[in-house]
mmCIF file of C-alpha atoms in Angstrom:
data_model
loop_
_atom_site.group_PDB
_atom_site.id
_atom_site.type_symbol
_atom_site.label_atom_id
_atom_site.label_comp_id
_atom_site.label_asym_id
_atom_site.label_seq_id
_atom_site.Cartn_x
_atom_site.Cartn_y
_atom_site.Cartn_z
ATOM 1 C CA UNK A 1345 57.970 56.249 34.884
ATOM 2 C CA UNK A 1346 57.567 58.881 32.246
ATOM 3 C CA UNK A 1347 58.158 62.282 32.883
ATOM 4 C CA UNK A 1348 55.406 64.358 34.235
ATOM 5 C CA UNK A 1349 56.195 68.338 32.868
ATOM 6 C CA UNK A 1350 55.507 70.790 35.490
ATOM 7 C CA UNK A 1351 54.788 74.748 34.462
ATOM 8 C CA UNK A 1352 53.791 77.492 36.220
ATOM 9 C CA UNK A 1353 52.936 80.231 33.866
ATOM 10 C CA UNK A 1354 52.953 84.288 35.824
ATOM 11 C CA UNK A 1355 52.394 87.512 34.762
ATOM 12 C CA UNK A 1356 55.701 88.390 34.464
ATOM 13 C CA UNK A 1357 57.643 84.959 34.626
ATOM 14 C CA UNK A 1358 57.211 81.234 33.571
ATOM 15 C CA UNK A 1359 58.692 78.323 35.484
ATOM 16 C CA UNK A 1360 58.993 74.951 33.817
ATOM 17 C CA UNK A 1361 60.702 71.459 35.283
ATOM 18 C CA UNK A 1362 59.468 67.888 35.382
ATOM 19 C CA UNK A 1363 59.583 65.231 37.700
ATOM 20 C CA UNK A 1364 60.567 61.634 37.081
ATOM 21 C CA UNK A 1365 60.198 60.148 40.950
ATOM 22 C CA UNK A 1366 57.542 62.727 42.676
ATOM 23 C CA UNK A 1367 60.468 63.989 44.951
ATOM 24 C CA UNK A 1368 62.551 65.554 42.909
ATOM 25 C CA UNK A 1369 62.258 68.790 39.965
ATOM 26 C CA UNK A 1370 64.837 68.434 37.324
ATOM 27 C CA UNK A 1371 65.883 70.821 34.559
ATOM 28 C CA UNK A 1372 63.844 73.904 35.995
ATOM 29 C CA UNK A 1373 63.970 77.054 34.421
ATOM 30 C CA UNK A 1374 62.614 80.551 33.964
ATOM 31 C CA UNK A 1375 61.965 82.570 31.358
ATOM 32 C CA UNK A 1376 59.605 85.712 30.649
ATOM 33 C CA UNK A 1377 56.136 85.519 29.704
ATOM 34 C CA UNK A 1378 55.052 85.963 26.263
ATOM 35 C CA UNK A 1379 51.732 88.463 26.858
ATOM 36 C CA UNK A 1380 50.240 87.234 23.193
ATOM 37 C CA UNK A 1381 48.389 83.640 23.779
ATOM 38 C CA UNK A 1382 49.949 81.661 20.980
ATOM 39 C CA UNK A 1383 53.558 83.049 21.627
ATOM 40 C CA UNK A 1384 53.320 81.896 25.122
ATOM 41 C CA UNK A 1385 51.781 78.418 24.300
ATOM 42 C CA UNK A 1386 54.491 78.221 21.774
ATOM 43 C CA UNK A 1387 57.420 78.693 23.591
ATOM 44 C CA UNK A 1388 55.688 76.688 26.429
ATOM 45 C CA UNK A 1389 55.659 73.993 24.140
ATOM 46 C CA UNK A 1390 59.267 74.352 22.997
ATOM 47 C CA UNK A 1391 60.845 74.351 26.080
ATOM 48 C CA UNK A 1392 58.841 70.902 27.144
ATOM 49 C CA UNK A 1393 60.303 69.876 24.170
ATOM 50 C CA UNK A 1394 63.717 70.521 24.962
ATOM 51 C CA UNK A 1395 63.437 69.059 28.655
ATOM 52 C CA UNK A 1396 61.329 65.863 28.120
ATOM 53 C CA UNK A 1397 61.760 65.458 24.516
ATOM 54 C CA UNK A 1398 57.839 65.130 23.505
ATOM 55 C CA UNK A 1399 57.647 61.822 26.461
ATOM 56 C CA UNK A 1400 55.664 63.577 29.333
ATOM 57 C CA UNK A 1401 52.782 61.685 30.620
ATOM 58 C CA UNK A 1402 50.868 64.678 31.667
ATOM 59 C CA UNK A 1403 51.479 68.046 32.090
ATOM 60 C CA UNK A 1404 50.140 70.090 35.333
ATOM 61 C CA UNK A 1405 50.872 73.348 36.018
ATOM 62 C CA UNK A 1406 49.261 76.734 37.398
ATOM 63 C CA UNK A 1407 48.426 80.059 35.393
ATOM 64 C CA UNK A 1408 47.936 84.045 36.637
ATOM 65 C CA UNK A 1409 44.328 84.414 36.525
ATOM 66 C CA UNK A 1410 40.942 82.862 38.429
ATOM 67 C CA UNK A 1411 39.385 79.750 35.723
ATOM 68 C CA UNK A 1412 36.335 78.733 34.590
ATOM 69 C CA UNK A 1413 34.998 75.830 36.860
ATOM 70 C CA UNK A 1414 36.064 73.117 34.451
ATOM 71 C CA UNK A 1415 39.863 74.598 35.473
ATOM 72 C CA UNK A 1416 40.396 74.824 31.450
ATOM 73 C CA UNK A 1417 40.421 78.653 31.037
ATOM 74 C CA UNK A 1418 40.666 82.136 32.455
ATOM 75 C CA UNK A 1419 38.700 84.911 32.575
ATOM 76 C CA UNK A 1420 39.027 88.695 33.852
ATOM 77 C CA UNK A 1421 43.045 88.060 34.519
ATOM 78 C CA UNK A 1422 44.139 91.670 34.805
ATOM 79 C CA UNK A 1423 48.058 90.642 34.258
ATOM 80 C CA UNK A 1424 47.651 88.500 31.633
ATOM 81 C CA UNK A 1425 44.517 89.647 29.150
ATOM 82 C CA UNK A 1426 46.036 87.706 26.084
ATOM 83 C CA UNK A 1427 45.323 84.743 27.472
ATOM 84 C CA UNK A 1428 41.641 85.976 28.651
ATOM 85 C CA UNK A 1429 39.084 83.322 27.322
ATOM 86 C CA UNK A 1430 41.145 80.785 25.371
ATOM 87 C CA UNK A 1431 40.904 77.245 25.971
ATOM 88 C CA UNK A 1432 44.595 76.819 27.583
ATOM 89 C CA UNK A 1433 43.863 73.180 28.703
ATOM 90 C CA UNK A 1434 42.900 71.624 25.060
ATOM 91 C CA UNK A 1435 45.748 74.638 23.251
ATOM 92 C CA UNK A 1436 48.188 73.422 25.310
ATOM 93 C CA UNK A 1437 47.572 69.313 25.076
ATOM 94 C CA UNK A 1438 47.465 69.609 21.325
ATOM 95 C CA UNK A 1439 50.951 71.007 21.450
ATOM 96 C CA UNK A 1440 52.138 68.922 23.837
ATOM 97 C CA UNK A 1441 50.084 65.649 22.910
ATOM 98 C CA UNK A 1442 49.125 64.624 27.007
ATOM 99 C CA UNK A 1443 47.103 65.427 29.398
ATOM 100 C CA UNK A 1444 46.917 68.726 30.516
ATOM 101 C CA UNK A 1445 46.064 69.596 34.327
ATOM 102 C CA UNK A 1446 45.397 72.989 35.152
ATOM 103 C CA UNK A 1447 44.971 75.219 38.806
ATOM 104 C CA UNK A 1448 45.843 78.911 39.756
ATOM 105 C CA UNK A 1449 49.229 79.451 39.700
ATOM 106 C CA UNK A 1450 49.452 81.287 43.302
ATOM 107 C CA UNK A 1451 47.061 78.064 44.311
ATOM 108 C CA UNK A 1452 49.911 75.786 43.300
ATOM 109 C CA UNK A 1453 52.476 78.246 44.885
ATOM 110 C CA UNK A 1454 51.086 77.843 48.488
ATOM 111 C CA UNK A 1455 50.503 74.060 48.218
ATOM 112 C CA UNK A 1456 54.087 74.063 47.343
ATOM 113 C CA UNK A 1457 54.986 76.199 50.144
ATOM 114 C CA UNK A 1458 52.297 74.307 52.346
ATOM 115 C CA UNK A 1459 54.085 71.219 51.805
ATOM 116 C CA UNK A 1460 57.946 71.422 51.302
ATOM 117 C CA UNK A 1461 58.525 74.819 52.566
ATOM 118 C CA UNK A 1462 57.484 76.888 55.354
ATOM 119 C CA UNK A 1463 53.918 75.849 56.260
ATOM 120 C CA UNK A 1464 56.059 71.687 56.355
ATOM 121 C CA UNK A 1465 54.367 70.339 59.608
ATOM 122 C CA UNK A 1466 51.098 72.409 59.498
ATOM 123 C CA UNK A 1467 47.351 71.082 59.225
ATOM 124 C CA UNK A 1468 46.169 74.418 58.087
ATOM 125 C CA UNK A 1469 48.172 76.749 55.801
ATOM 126 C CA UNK A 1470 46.743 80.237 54.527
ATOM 127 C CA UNK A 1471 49.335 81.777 51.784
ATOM 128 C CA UNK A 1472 49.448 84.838 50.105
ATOM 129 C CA UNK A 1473 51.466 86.008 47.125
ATOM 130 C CA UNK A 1474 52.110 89.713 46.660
ATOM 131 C CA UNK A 1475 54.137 90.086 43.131
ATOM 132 C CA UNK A 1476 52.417 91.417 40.148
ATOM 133 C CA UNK A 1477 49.030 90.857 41.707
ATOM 134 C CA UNK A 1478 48.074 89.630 45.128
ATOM 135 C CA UNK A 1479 46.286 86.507 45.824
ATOM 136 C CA UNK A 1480 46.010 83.388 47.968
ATOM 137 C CA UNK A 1481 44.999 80.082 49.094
ATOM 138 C CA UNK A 1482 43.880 77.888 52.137
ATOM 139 C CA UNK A 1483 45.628 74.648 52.019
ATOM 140 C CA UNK A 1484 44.347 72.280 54.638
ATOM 141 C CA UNK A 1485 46.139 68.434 55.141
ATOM 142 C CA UNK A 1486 48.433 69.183 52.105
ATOM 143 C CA UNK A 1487 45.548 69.494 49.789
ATOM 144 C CA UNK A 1488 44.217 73.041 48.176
ATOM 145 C CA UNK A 1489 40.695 73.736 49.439
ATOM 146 C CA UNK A 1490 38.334 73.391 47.673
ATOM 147 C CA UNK A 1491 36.107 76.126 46.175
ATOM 148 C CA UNK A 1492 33.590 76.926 43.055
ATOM 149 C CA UNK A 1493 35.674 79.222 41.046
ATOM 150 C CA UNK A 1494 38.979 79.450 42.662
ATOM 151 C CA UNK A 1495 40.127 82.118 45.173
ATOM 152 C CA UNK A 1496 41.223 86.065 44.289
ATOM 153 C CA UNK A 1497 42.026 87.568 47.794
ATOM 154 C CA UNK A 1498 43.632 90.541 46.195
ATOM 155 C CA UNK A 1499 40.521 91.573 45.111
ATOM 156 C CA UNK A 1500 39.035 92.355 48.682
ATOM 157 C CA UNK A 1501 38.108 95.957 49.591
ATOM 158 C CA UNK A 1502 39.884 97.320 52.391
ATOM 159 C CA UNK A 1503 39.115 101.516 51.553
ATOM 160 C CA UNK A 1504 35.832 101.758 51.001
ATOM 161 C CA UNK A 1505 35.435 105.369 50.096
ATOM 162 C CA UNK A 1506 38.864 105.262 48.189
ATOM 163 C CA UNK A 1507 40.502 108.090 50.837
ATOM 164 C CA UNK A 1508 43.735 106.079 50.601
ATOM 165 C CA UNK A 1509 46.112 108.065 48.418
ATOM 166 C CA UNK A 1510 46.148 105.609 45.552
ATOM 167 C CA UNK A 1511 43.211 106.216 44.830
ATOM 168 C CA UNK A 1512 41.657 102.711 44.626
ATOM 169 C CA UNK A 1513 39.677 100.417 47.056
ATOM 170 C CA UNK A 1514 41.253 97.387 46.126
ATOM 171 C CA UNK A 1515 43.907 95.519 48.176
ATOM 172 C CA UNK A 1516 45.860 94.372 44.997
ATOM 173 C CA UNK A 1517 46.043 98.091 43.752
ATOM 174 C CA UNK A 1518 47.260 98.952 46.809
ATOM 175 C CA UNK A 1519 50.031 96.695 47.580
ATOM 176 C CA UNK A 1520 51.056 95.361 44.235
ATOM 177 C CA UNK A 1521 54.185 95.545 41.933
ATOM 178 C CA UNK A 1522 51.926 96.821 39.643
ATOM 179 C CA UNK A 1523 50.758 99.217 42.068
ATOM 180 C CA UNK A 1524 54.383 100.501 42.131
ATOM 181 C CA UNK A 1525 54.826 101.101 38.834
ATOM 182 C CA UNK A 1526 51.505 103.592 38.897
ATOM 183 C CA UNK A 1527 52.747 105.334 41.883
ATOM 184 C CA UNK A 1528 56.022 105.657 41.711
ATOM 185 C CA UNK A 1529 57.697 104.422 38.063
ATOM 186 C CA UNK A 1530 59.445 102.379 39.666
ATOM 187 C CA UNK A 1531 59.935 98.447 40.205
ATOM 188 C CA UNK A 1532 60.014 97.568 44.465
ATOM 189 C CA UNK A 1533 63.044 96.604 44.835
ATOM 190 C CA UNK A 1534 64.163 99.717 43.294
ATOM 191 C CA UNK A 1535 62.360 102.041 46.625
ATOM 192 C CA UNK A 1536 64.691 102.243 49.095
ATOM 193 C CA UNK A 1537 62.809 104.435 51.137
ATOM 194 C CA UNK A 1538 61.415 102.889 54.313
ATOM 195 C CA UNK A 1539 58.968 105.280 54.951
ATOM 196 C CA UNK A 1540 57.383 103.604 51.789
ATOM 197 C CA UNK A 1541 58.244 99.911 53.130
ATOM 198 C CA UNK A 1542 56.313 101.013 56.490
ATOM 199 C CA UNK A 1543 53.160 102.049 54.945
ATOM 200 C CA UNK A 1544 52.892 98.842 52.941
ATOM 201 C CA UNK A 1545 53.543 97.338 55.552
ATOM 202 C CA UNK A 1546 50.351 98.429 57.331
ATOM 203 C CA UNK A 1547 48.606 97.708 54.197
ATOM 204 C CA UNK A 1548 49.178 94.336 54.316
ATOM 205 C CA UNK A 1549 48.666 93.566 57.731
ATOM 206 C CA UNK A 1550 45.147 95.087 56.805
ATOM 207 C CA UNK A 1551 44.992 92.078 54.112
ATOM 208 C CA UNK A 1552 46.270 89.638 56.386
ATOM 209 C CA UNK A 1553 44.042 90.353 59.143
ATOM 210 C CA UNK A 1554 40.536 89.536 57.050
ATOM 211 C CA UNK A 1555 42.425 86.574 55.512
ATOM 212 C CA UNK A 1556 43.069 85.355 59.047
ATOM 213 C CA UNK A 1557 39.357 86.330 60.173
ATOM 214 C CA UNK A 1558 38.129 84.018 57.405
ATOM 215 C CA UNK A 1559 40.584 81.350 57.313
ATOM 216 C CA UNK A 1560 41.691 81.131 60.759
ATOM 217 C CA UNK A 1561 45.061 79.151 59.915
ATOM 218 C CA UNK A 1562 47.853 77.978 62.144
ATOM 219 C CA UNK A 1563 50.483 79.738 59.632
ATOM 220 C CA UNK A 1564 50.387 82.210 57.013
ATOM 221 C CA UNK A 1565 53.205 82.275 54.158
ATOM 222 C CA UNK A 1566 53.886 85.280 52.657
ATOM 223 C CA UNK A 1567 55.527 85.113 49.622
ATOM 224 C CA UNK A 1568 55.941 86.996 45.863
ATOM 225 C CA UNK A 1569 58.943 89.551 44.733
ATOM 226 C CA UNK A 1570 57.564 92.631 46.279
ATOM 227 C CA UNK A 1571 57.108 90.627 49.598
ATOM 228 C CA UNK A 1572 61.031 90.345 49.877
ATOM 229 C CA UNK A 1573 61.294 93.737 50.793
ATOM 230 C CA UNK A 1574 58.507 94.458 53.204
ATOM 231 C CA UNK A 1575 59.923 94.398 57.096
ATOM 232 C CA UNK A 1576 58.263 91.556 58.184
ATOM 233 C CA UNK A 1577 58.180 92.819 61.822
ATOM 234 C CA UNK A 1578 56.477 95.690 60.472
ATOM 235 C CA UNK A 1579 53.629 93.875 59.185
ATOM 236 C CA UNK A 1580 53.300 91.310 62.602
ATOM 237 C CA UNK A 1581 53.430 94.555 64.625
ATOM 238 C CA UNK A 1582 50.651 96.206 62.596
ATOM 239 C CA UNK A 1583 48.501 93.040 62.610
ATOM 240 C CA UNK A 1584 49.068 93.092 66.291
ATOM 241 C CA UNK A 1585 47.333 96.192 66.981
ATOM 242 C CA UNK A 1586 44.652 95.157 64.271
ATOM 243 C CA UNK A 1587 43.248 91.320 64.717
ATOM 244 C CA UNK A 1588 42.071 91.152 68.494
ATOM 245 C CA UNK A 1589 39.434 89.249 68.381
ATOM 246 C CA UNK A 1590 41.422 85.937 68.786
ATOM 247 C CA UNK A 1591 43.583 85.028 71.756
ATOM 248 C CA UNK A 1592 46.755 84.474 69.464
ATOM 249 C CA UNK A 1593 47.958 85.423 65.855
ATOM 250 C CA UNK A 1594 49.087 82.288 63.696
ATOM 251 C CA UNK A 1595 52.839 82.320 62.570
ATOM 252 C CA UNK A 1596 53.601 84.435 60.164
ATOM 253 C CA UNK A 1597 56.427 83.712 57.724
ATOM 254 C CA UNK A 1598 57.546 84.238 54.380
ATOM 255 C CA UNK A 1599 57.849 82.137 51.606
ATOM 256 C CA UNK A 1600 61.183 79.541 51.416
ATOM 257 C CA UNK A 1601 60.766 77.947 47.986
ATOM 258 C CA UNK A 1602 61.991 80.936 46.140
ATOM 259 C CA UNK A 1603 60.960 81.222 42.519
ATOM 260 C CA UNK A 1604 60.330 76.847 41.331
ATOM 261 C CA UNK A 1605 57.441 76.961 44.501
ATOM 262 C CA UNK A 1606 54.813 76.402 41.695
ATOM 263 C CA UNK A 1607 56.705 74.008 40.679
ATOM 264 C CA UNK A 1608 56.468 72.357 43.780
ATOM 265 C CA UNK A 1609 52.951 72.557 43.951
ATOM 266 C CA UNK A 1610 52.328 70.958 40.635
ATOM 267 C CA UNK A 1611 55.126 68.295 41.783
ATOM 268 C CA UNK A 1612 52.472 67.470 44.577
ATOM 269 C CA UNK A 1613 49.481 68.076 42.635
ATOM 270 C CA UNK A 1614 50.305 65.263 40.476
ATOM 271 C CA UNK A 1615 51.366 63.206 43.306
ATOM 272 C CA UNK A 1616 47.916 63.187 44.060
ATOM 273 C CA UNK A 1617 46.409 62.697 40.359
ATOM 274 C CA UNK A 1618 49.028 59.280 40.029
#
């Protein structure tokens, strides 16, 4: 079969790869992300070039930022306002000359993780990236579910009357590695101080308890940079004293698949599309 190129274009980071057999992702590699539109596309394009030479049979991939309902643009992507508006689907198939495929990057991310990593075995998967920016997605029998315009859990409200000391009402603001850069000039894994780690900690487990009131899944995947260094314990044992309204609290792990799990997701996306 011909290739099938497989991107995952973040806010901070890019992934690409391709697949030749559906089971496998070959020549993966990162690089940063070019914030001006046709920079990105272009180096997109160039490294597709370099790892399929011009032969892919369609391109699918995932991008920082909720889409238009025809899944061929974004809108309103804080991390990535470059690419605001532009038609990524038909840029990026002129460059490439195939089909182009587009979903949600963190969408692709948990159907990756929902599959081949630590939701493998589950019927109904909730994930959750916290990196950049925060988001999620319900994957239910290996398939993302669906929805009108995509999902943007960070965006929930969990302080109302902004008391919080950030100053914000917004989840994301709250918990993101954006968020750390505002507060403290500093990247996460540069805080070392776990009096920092425990309050985000409680954060999240705020976050996690309305995703698990609305999703109700059998395992939730935490995953993203910044989610590396919060104690998980911390958050389960916060979310304990939070969510008891159900009998039980699904598993709660983080993320195996590392920094390719987009890639993954795409990998089974297309499964699907062949």
């Amino acid at each position: 079969m011909d290739p099938i190129l497989l991107f995952d274009v973040g806010a901070s980071h890019t992934r690409i790869g391709l697949t030749n057999n559906f089971e496998t992702i070959d020549n993966a590699q990162m690089y940063p992300t070019p914030q001006d539109f046709d920079e990105g596309l272009g180096v997109l394009a160039e490294k597709a070039q370099a790892i399929c030479g011009g032969k892919a049979k369609i391109a699918v991939g995932g991008i920082a930022g909720p889409l238009n309902r025809e899944k061929t643009t974004i809108s309103n992507a804080p991390n990535l306002p470059g690419y605001n508006d532009k038609d990524f689907v038909s840029a990026l198939a002129k460059h490439l000359n195939c089909r182009v495929v587009l979903e949600n990057d963190t969408a692709l991310v948990g159907l990756g993780e929902a599959i081949s990593g630590s939701g493998k075995g589950h019927k109904i998967a909730a994930y959750m990236t916290i990196s950049t920016g925060v988001n999620g997605v319900l994957v239910v029998d290996g398939k993302i579910a669906p929805s009108v315009l995509g999902y943007e859990i960070g965006m929930q409200i969990v302080d109302m009357d902004k008391s919080y000391d950030s100053g914000s009402r917004v989840f994301e603001e709250l918990v993101s590695g954006a968020n750390f850069q505002r507060r403290f000039g500093k990247s996460a894994h540069e805080i070392t101080d776990p009096n920092v780690w425990a309050e985000i900690a409680r954060v999240v487990a705020y976050g996690l308890n309305n995703l698990i009131l609305f999703w109700s899944p059998e395992i939730v995947i935490l995953g993203g940079a910044v989610t590396r260094s919060i104690p998980l314990e911390l958050v389960i044992e916060n979310l304990e004293k939070t969510l008891t309204i159900f009998p039980e609290l699904p598993q709660i792990k983080k993320a195996e698949l590392g920094d390719f799990g987009g890639l993954w997701g795409a990998l089974h996306l297309a499964r699907s599309l062949a």
